[in-house]
mmCIF file of C-alpha atoms in Angstrom:
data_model
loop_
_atom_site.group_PDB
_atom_site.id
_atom_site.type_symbol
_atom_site.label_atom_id
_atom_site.label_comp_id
_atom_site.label_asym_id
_atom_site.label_seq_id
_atom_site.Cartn_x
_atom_site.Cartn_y
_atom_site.Cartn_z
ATOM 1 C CA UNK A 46 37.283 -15.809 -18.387
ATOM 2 C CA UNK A 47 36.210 -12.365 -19.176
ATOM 3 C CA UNK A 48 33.125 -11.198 -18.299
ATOM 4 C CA UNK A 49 30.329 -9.784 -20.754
ATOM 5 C CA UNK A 50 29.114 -5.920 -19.587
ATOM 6 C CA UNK A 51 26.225 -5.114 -20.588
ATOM 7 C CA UNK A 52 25.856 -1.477 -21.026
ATOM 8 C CA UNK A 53 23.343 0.149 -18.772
ATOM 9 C CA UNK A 54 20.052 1.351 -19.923
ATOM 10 C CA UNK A 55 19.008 5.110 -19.060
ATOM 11 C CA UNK A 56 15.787 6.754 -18.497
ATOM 12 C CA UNK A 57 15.890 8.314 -21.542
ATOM 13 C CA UNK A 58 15.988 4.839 -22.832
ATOM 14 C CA UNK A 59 13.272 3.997 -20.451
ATOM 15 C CA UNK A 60 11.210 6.861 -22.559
ATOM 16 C CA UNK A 61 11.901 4.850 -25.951
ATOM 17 C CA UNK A 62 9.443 1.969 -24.485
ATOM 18 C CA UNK A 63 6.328 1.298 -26.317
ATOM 19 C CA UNK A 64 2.786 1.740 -24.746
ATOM 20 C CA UNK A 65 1.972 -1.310 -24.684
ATOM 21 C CA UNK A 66 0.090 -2.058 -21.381
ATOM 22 C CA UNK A 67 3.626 -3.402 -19.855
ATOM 23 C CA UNK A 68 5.166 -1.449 -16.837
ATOM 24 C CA UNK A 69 8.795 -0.635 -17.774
ATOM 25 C CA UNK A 70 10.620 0.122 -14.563
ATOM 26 C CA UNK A 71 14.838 0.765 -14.871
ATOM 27 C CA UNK A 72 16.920 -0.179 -11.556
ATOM 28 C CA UNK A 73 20.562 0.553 -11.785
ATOM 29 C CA UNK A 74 20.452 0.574 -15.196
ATOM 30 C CA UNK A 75 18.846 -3.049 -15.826
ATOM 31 C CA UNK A 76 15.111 -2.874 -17.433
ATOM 32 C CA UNK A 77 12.333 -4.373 -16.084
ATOM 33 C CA UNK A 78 9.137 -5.384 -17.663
ATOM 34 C CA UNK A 79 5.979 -6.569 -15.964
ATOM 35 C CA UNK A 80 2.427 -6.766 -16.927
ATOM 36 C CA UNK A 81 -0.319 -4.619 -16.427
ATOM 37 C CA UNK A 82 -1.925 -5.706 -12.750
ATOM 38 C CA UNK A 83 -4.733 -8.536 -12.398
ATOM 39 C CA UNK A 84 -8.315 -7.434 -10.566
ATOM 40 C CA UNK A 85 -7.401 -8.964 -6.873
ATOM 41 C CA UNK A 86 -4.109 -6.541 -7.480
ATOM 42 C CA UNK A 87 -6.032 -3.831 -8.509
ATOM 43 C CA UNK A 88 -8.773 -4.668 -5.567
ATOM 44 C CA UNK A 89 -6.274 -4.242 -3.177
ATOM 45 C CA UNK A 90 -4.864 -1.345 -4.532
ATOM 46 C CA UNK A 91 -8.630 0.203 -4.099
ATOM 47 C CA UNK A 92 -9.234 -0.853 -0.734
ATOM 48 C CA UNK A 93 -5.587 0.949 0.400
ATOM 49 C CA UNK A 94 -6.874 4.659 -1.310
ATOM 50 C CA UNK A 95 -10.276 3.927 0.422
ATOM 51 C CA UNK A 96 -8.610 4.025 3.751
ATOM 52 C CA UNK A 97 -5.853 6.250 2.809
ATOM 53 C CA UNK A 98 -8.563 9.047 1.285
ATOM 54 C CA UNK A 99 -10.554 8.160 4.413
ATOM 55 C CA UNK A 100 -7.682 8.940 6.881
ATOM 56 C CA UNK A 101 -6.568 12.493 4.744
ATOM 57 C CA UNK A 102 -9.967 13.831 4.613
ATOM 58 C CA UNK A 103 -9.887 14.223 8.401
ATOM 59 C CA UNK A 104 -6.127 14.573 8.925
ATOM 60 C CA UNK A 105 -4.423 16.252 5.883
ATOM 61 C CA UNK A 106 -1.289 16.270 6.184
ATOM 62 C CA UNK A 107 -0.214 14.405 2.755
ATOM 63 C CA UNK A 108 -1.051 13.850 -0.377
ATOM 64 C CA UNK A 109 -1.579 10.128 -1.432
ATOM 65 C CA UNK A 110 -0.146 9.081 -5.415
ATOM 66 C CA UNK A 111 -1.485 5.686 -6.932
ATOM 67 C CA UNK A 112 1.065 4.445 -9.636
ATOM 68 C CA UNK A 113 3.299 7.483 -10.153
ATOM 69 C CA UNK A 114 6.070 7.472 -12.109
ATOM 70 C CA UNK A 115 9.446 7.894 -9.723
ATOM 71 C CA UNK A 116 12.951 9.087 -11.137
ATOM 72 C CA UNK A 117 15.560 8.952 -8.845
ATOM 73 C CA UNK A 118 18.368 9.047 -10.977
ATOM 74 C CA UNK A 119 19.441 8.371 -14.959
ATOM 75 C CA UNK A 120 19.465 4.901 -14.110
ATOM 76 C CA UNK A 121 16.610 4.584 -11.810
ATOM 77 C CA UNK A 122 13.023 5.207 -12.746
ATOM 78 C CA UNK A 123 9.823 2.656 -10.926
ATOM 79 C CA UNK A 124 6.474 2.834 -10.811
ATOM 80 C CA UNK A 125 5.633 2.162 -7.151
ATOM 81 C CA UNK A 126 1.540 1.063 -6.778
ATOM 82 C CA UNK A 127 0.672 3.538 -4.087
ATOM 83 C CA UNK A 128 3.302 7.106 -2.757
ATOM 84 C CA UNK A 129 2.608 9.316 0.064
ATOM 85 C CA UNK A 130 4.312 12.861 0.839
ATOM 86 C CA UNK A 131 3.793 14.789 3.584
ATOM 87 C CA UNK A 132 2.450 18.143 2.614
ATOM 88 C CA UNK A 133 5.607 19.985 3.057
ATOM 89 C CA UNK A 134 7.924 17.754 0.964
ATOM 90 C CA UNK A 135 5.483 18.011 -1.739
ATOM 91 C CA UNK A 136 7.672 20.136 -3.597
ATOM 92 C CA UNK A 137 10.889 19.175 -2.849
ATOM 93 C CA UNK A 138 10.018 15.907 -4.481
ATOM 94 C CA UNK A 139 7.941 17.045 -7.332
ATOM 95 C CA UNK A 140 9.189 17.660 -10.714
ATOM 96 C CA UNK A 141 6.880 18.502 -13.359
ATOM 97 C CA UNK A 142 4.144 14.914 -14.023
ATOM 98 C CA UNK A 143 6.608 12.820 -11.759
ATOM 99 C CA UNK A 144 8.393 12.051 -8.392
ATOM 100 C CA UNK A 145 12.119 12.953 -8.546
ATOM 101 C CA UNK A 146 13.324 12.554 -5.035
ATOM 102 C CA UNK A 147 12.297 9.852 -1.926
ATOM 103 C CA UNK A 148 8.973 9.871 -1.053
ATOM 104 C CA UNK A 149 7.843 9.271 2.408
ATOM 105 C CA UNK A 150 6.126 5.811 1.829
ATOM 106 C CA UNK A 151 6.431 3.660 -0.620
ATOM 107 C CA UNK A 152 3.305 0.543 -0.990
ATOM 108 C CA UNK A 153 4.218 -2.482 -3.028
ATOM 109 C CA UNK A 154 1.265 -4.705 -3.705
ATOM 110 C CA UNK A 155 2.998 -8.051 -4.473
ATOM 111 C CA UNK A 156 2.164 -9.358 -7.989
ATOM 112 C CA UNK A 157 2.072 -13.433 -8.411
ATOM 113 C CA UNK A 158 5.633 -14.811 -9.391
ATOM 114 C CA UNK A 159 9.156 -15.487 -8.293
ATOM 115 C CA UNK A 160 10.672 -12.292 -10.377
ATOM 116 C CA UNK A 161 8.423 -9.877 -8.688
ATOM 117 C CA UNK A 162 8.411 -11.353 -5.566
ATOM 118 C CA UNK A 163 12.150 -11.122 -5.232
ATOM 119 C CA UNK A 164 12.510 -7.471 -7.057
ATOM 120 C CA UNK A 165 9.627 -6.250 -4.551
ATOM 121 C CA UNK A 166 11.317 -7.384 -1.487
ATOM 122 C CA UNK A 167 14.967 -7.224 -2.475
ATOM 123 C CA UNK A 168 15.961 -5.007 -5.362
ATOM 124 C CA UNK A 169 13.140 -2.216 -5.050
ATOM 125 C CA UNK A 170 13.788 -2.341 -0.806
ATOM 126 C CA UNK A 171 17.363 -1.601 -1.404
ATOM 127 C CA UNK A 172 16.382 1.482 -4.130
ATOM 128 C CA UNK A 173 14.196 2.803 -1.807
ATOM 129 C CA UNK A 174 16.839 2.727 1.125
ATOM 130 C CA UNK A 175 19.288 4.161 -1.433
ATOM 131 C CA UNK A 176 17.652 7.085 -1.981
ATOM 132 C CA UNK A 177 15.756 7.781 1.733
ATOM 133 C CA UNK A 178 12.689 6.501 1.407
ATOM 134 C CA UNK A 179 10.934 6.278 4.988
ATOM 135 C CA UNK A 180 8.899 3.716 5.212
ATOM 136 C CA UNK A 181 8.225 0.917 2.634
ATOM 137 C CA UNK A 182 5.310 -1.334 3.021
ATOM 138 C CA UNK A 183 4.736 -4.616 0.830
ATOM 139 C CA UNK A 184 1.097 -5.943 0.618
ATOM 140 C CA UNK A 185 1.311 -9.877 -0.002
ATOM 141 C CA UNK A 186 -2.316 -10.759 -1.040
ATOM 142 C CA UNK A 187 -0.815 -14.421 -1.655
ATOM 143 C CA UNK A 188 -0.118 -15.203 1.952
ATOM 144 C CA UNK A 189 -2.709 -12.078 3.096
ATOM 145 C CA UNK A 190 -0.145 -9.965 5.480
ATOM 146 C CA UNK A 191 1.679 -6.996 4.999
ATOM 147 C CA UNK A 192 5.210 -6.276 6.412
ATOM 148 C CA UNK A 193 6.668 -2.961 7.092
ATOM 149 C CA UNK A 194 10.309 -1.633 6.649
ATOM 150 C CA UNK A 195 11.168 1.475 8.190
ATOM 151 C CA UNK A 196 14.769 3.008 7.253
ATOM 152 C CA UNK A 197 17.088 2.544 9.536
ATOM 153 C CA UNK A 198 20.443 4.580 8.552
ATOM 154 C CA UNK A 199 20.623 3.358 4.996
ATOM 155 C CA UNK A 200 19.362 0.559 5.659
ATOM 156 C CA UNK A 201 15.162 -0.420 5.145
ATOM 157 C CA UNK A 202 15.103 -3.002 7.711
ATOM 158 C CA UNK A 203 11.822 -5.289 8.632
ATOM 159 C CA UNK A 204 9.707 -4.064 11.867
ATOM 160 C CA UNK A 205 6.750 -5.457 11.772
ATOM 161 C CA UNK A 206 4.671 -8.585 9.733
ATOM 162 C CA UNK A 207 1.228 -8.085 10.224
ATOM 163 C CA UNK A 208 -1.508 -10.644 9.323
ATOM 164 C CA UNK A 209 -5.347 -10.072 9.174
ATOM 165 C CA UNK A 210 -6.079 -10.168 12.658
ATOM 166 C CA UNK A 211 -3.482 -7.156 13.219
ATOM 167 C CA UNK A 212 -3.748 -3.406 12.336
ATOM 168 C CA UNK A 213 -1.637 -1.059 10.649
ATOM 169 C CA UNK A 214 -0.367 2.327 12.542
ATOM 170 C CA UNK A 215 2.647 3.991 11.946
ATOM 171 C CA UNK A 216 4.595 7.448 12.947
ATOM 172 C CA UNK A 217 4.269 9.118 9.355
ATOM 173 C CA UNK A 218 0.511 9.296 9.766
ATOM 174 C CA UNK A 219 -0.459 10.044 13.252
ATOM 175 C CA UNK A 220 -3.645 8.527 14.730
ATOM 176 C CA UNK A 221 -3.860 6.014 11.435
ATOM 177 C CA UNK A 222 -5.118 2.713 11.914
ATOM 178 C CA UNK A 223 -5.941 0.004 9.163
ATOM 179 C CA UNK A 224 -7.284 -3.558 10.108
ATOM 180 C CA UNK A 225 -5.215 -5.778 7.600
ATOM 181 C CA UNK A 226 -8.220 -8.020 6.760
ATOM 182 C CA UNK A 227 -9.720 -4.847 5.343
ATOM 183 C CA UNK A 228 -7.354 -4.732 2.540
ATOM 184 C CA UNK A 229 -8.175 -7.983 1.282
ATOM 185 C CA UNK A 230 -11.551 -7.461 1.620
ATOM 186 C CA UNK A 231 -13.133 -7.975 -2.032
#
């Protein structure tokens, strides 16, 4: 039995969307359409710029992105919820209005669903890893924890699950600290 190939969608494809409140993300070619985040998303999504804004104002060394728009090829475009680039990459991944190479960190907040449950911690991990993204952290307000992948070769492999009692730190930002159960405080 033969099978039925689809031909693969491009970003200038991805640019034919309609504004319509959706977020249109491409990966490997295959379109992806979710809906515009809910409050305890966009909460969350607050209280991580709070503490990221915090952290830069005393320690600049980055620039923090909420939402950007990220090409990394013709057949790869996302909109990750929260990017941060050290200050001397800035350029080397900025093109024009959007990201067009790795960032350093990539945050996923974890919308409700199967679908984007399983493209946050499968499909978008493996992009990111594809392309040499750092350090990927996914925010799961469902089950309140966040766990942290940190590339390993080519490879973004799981180091850490944190829960509310736990804080965040990590080697991109030097002398950061986050208490989890400030994130979902709201």
């Amino acid at each position: 039995m033969a099978s039925r190939i689809e031909p693969l969608l491009t970003v200038a494809d991805l640019d034919a969307c309609p504004d319509d409140n959706n977020r249109y993300e491409l990966i490997g070619g295959e379109l992806f359409v979710s809906r515009a985040p809910g409050l305890s998303h966009q909460r969350v999504l607050h209280n991580l710029q709070i503490a990221f804004a915090d952290y830069l104002r005393t320690s600049p060394i980055g620039i923090i992105v909420p939402g950007p728009g990220m090409i990394l090829s013709d057949y790869d475009a996302v909109i990750p919820d929260i990017c941060f680039v050290r200050n001397e990459r800035w350029d080397e991944v900025v093109t024009g209005e959007k990201f067009t190479r790795a960032v350093d960190l990539v945050i996923e907040i974890l919308s409700p669903g199967k679908e984007n449950r399983e493209r946050d911690l499968t499909v978008k991990r493996q992009l990111y890893a594809k392309y040499g993204v750092e350090e990927y952290w996914i925010v799961d307000s469902e089950n309140q924890c966040v766990l942290i992948y940190r590339l390993q070769g080519s490879i973004l492999e799981e180091i850490v699950k944190l829960s509310v009692e736990n804080e965040i730190t990590t080697p991109l930002l030097p002398r950061f600290q986050l208490k989890v159960s400030s994130i979902f405080n709201y």
